[in-house]
mmCIF file of C-alpha atoms in Angstrom:
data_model
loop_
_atom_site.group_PDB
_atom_site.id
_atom_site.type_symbol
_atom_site.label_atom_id
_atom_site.label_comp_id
_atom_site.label_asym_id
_atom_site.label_seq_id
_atom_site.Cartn_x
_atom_site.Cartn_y
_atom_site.Cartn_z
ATOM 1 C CA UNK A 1 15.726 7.690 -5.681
ATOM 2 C CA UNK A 2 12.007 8.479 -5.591
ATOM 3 C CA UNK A 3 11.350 9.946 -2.358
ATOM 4 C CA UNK A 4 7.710 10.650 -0.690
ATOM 5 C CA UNK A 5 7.921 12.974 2.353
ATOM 6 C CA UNK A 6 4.903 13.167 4.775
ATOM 7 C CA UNK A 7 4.893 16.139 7.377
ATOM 8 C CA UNK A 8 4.690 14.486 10.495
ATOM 9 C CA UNK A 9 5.681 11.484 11.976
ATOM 10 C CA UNK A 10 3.834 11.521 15.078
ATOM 11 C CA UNK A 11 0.350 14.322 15.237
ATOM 12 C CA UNK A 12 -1.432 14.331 18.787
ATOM 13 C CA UNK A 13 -5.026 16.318 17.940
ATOM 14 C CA UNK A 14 -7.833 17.576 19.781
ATOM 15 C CA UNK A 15 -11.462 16.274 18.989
ATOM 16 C CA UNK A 16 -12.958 18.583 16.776
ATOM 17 C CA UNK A 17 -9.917 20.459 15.119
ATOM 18 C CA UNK A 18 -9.116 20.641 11.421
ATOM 19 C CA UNK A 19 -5.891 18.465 10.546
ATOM 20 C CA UNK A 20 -3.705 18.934 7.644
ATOM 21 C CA UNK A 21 -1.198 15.793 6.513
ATOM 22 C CA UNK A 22 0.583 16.693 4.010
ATOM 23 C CA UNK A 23 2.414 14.561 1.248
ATOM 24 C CA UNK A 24 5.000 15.846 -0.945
ATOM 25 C CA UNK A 25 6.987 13.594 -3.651
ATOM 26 C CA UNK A 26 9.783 14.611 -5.545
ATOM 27 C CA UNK A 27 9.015 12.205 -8.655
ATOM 28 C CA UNK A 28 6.906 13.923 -10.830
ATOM 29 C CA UNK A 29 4.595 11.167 -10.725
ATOM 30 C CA UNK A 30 0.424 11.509 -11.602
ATOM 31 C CA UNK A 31 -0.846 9.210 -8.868
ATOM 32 C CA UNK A 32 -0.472 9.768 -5.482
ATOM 33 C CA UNK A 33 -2.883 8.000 -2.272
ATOM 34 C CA UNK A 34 -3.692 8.025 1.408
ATOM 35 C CA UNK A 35 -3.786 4.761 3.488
ATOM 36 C CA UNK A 36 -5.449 4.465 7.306
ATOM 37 C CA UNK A 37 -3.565 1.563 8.528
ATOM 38 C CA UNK A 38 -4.878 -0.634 11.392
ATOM 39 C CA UNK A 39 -4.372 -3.647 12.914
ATOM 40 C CA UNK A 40 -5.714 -6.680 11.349
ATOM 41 C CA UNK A 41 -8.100 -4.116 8.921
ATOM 42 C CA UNK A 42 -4.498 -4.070 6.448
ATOM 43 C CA UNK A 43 -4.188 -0.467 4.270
ATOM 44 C CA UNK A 44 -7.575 1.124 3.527
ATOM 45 C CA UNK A 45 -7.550 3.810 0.827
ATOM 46 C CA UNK A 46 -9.256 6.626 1.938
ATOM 47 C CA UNK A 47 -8.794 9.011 -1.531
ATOM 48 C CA UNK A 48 -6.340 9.028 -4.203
ATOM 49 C CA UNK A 49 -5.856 11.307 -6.707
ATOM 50 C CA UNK A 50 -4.646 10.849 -10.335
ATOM 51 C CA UNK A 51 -3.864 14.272 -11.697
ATOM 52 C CA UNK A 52 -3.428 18.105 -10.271
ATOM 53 C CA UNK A 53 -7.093 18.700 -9.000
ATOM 54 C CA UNK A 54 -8.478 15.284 -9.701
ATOM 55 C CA UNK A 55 -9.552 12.893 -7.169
ATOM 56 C CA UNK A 56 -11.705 10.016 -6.492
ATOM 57 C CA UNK A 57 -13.242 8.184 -3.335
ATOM 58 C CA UNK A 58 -11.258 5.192 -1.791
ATOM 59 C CA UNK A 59 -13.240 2.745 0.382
ATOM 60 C CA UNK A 60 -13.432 4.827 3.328
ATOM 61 C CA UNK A 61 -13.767 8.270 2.139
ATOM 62 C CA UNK A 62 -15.992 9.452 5.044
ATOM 63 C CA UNK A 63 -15.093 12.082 7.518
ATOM 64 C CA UNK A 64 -12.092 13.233 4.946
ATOM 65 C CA UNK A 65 -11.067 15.498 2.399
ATOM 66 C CA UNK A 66 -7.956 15.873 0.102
ATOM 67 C CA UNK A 67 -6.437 18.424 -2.058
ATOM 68 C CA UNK A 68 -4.005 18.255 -4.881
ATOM 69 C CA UNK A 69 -3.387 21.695 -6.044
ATOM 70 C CA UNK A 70 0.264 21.334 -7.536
ATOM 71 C CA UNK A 71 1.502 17.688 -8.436
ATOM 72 C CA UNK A 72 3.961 17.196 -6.012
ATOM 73 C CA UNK A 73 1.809 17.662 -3.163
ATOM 74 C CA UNK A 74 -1.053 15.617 -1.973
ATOM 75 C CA UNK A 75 -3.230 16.913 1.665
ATOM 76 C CA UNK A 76 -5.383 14.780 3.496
ATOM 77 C CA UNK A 77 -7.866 16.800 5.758
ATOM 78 C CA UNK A 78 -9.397 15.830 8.548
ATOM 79 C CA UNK A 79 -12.343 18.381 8.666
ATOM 80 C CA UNK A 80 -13.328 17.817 12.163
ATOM 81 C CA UNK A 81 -11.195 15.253 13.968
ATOM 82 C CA UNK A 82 -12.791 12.732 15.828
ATOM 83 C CA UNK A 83 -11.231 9.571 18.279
ATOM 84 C CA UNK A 84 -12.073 6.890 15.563
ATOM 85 C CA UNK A 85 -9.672 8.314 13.282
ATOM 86 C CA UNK A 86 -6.376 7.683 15.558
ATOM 87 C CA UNK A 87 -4.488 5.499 13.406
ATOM 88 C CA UNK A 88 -1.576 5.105 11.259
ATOM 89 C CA UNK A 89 -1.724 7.413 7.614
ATOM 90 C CA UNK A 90 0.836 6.494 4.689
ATOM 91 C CA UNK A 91 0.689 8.213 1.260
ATOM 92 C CA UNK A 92 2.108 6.812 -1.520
ATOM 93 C CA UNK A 93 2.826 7.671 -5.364
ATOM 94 C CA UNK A 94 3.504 5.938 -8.462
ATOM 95 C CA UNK A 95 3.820 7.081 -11.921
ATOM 96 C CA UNK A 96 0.990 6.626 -14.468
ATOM 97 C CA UNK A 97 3.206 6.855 -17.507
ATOM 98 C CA UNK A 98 2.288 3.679 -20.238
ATOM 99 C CA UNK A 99 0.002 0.875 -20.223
ATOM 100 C CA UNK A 100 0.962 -1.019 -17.195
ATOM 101 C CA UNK A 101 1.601 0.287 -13.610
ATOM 102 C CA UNK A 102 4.806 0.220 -12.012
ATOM 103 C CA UNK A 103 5.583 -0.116 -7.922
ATOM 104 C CA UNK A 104 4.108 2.574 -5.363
ATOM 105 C CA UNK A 105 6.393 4.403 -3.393
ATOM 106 C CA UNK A 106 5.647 5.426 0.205
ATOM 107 C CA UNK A 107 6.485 8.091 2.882
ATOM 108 C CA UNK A 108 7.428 7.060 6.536
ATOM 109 C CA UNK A 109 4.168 7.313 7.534
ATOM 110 C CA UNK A 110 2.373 9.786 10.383
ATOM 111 C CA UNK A 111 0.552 8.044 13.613
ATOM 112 C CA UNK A 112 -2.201 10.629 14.456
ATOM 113 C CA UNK A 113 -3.841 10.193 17.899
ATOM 114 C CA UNK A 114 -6.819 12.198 18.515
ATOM 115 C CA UNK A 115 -7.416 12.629 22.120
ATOM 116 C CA UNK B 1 -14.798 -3.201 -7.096
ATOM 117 C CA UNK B 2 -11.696 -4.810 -6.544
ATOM 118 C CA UNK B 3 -10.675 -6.490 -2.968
ATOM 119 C CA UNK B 4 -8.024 -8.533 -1.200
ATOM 120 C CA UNK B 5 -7.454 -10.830 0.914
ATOM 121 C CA UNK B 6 -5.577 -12.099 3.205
ATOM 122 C CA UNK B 7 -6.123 -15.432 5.545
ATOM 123 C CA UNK B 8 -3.141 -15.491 7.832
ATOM 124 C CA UNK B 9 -2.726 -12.617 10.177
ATOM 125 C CA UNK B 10 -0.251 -14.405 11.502
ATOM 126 C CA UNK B 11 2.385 -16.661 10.994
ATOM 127 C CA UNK B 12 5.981 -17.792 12.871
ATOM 128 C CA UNK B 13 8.829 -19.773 11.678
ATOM 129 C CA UNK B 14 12.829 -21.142 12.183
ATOM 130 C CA UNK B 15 15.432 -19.443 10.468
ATOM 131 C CA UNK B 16 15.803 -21.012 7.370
ATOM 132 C CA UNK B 17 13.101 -22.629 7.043
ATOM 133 C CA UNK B 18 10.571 -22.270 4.028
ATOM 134 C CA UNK B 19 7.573 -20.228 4.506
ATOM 135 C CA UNK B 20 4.320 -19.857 2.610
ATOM 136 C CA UNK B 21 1.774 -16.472 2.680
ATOM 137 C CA UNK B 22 -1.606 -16.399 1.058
ATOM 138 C CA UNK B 23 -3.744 -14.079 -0.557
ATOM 139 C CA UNK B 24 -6.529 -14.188 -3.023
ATOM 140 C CA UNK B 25 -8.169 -11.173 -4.962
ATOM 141 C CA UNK B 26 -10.782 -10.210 -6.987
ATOM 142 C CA UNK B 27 -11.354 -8.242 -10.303
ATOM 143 C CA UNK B 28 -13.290 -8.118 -13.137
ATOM 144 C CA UNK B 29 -10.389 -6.887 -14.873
ATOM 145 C CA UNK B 30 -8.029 -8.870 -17.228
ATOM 146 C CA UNK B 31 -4.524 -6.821 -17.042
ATOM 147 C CA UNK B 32 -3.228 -5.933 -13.618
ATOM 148 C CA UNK B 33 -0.439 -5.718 -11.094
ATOM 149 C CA UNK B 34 -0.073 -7.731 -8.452
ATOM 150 C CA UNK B 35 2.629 -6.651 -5.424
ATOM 151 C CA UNK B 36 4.101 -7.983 -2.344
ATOM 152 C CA UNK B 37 4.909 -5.223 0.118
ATOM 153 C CA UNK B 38 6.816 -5.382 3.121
ATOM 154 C CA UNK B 39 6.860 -3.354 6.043
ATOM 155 C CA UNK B 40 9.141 -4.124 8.954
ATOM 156 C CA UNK B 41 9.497 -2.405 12.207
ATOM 157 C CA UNK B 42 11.095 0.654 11.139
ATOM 158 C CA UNK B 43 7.460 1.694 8.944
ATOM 159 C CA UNK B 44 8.828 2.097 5.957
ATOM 160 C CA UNK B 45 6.650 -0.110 3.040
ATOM 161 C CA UNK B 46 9.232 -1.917 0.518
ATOM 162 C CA UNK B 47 8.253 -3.692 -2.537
ATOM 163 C CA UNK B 48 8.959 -6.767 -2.129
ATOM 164 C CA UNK B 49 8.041 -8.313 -5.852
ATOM 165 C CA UNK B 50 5.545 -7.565 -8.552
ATOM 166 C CA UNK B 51 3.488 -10.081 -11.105
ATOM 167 C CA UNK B 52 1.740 -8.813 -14.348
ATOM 168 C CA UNK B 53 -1.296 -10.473 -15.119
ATOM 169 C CA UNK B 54 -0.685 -11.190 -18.579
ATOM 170 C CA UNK B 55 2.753 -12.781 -17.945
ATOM 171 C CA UNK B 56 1.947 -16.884 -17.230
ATOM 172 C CA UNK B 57 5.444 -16.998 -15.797
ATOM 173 C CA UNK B 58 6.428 -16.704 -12.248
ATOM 174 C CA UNK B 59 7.801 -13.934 -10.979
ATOM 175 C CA UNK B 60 11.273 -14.578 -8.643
ATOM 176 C CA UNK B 61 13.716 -11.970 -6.804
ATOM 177 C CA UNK B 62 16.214 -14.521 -5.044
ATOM 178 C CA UNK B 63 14.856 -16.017 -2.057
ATOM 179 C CA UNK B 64 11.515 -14.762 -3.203
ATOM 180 C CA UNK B 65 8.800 -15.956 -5.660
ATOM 181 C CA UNK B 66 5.610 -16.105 -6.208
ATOM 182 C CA UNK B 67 2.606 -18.841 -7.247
ATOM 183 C CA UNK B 68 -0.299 -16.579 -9.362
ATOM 184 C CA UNK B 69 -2.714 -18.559 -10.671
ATOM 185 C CA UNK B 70 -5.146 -16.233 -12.798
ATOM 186 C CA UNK B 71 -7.705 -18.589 -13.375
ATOM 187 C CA UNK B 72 -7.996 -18.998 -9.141
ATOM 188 C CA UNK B 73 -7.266 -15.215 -8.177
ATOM 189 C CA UNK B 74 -4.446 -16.281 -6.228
ATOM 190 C CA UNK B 75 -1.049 -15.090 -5.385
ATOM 191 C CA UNK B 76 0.921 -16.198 -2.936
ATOM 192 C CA UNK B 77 4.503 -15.303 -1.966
ATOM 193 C CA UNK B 78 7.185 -17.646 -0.966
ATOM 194 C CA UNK B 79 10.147 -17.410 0.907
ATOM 195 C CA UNK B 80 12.778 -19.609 0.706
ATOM 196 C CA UNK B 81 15.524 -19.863 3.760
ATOM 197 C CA UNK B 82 14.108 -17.443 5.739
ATOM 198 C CA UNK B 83 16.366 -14.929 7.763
ATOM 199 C CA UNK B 84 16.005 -13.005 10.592
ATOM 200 C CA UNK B 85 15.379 -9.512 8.701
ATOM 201 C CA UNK B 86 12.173 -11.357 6.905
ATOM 202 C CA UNK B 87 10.582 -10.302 9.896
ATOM 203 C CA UNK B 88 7.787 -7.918 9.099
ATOM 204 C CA UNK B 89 4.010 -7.371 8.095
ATOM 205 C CA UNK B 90 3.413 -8.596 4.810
ATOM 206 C CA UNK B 91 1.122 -6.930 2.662
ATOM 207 C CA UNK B 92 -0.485 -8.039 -0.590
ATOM 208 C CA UNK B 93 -1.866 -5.619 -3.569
ATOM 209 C CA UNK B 94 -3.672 -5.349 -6.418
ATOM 210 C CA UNK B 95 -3.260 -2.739 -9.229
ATOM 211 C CA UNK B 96 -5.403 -1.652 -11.549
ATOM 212 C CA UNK B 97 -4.199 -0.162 -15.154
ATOM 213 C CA UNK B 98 -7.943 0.749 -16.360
ATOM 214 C CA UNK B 99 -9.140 4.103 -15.518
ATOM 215 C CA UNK B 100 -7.877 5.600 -12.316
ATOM 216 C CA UNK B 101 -5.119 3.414 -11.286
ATOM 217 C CA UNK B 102 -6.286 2.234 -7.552
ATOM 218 C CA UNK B 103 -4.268 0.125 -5.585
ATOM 219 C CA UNK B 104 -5.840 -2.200 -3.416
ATOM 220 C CA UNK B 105 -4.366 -3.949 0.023
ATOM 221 C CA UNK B 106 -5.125 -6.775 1.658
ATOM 222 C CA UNK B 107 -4.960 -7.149 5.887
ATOM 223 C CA UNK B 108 -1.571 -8.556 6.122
ATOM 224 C CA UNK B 109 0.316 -11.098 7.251
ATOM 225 C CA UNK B 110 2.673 -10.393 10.493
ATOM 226 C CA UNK B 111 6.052 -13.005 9.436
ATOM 227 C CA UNK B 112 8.127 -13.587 12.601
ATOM 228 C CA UNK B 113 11.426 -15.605 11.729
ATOM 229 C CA UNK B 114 12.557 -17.568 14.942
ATOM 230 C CA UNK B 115 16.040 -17.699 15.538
#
C-alpha cells in the first residue's frame, strides 16, 4: 500500500516563526503537492512539485516555500508564520509514469494554528 | 488555468435514498482525469472513483457512478442507496496529463446520510 506520512498532526506556532511540514511517501512516485484546506474555499494547491528539485506555483503560492531535495520527501515552509495561515495542510503524491494520470494518494493531514 | 466547481456545500439525505452531487470544470485541455474524493471525519482523503476524458462511457464502482458530459464540463457523482458511512465531504478533481500534472479541487460538498 502506498503510504504518504506528514510530520505532524496537530502544529500550534508563534507569529513570525519559520515552520517546517514535512511529507514523506514511500512510493517512489514523481509528483507530490500541498493543499490549505478551509471551509467552504475546498483544497487550494499551494506548490507541487514534479521531480527532485523541481517545482511550480499552485494558486496560492504566497507567503510559502517548498523543497524537494530527495524524492521521497516533499517540505512546505512557512517562512514567517502569520494568523491567516491557520488551517488544515494535506500533501499528496501520485505517480507520473505513462500517458494518463492515475489516483493521488494523501497523508493524514496536519492542522497548524498560528497564535 | 484549470478550475472547479462545486454548487452544493451542502446537502442531507435518508438512508437509502438516492443522492445527486454536482460539479462542473474547466480546461482547455482534451485528455484528463476526473476524481471523486472523499473525506470523512477521520481526515483521511479516499478516492472515491475516477473518469478519463477520452472514455464516452460511464464510470461505476457499485453504489457509485458518475454522469461526465465532456461537451458540458460536467461531472457529477451519484450515489445510489445511501448508507450511513457515505457521510463525509465530497470533493471533486481535475487532472491534468499535459506538462506538470496539477490536480485541481473543487469546494466540496458536506453529504450527511440521515438515519
Amino acid at each position: 500500500d502506498v503510504k504518504v506520512t506528514q510530520s505532524s498532526r496537530y502544529l500550534v506556532k508563534r507569529t513570525g516563526e519559520k515552520v517546517f511540514l514535512e511529507c514523506v511517501q514511500d512510493m517512489d512516485h514523481e509528483n507530490m503537492f500541498w493543499y490549505r484546506q478551509d471551509p467552504g474555499l475546498g483544497l487550494r494547491l499551494i506548490y507541487f512539485s514534479y521531480d527532485v528539485k523541481m517545482k511550480e506555483k499552485g494558486d496560492i503560492p504566497e507567503g510559502y516555500s517548498v523543497s524537494r531535495e530527495k524524492k521521497e520527501r516533499f517540505s512546505l515552509i512557512l517562512e514567517s508564520a502569520s494568523t491567516n495561515q491557520t488551517s488544515m495542510y494535506l500533501c499528496a503524491s501520485k505517480s507520473g509514469q505513462g500517458l494518463f494520470d492515475t489516483e493521488a494518494f494523501f497523508g493524514q493531514g496536519t492542522r497548524l494554528t498560528v497564535v | 488555468a484549470q478550475t472547479v466547481t462545486q454548487s452544493q456545500p451542502e446537502m442531507s439525505v435518508q438512508e437509502a435514498e438516492t443522492v445527486t452531487l454536482s460539479c462542473t470544470y474547466d480546461t482547455s485541455e482534451n485528455n484528463y482525469y476526473l476524481f471523486w474524493y472523499k473525506q470523512p471525519p477521520s481526515r483521511q482523503m479516499i478516492l472515491v472513483i475516477r473518469q478519463e476524458a477520452y472514455k464516452q462511457q460511464n464510470a461505476t464502482e457499485n453504489r457509485f457512478s458518475v454522469n461526465f458530459q465532456k461537451a458540458a464540463k460536467s461531472f457529477s457523482l451519484k450515489i445510489s442507496d445511501s448508507q450511513l458511512g457515505d457521510t463525509a465531504m465530497y470533493f471533486c478533481a481535475f487532472g491534468s496529463i499535459q506538462g506538470a500534472q496539477k490536480l485541481v479541487f473543487g469546494q466540496g460538498t458536506r453529504l450527511t446520510i440521515n438515519p
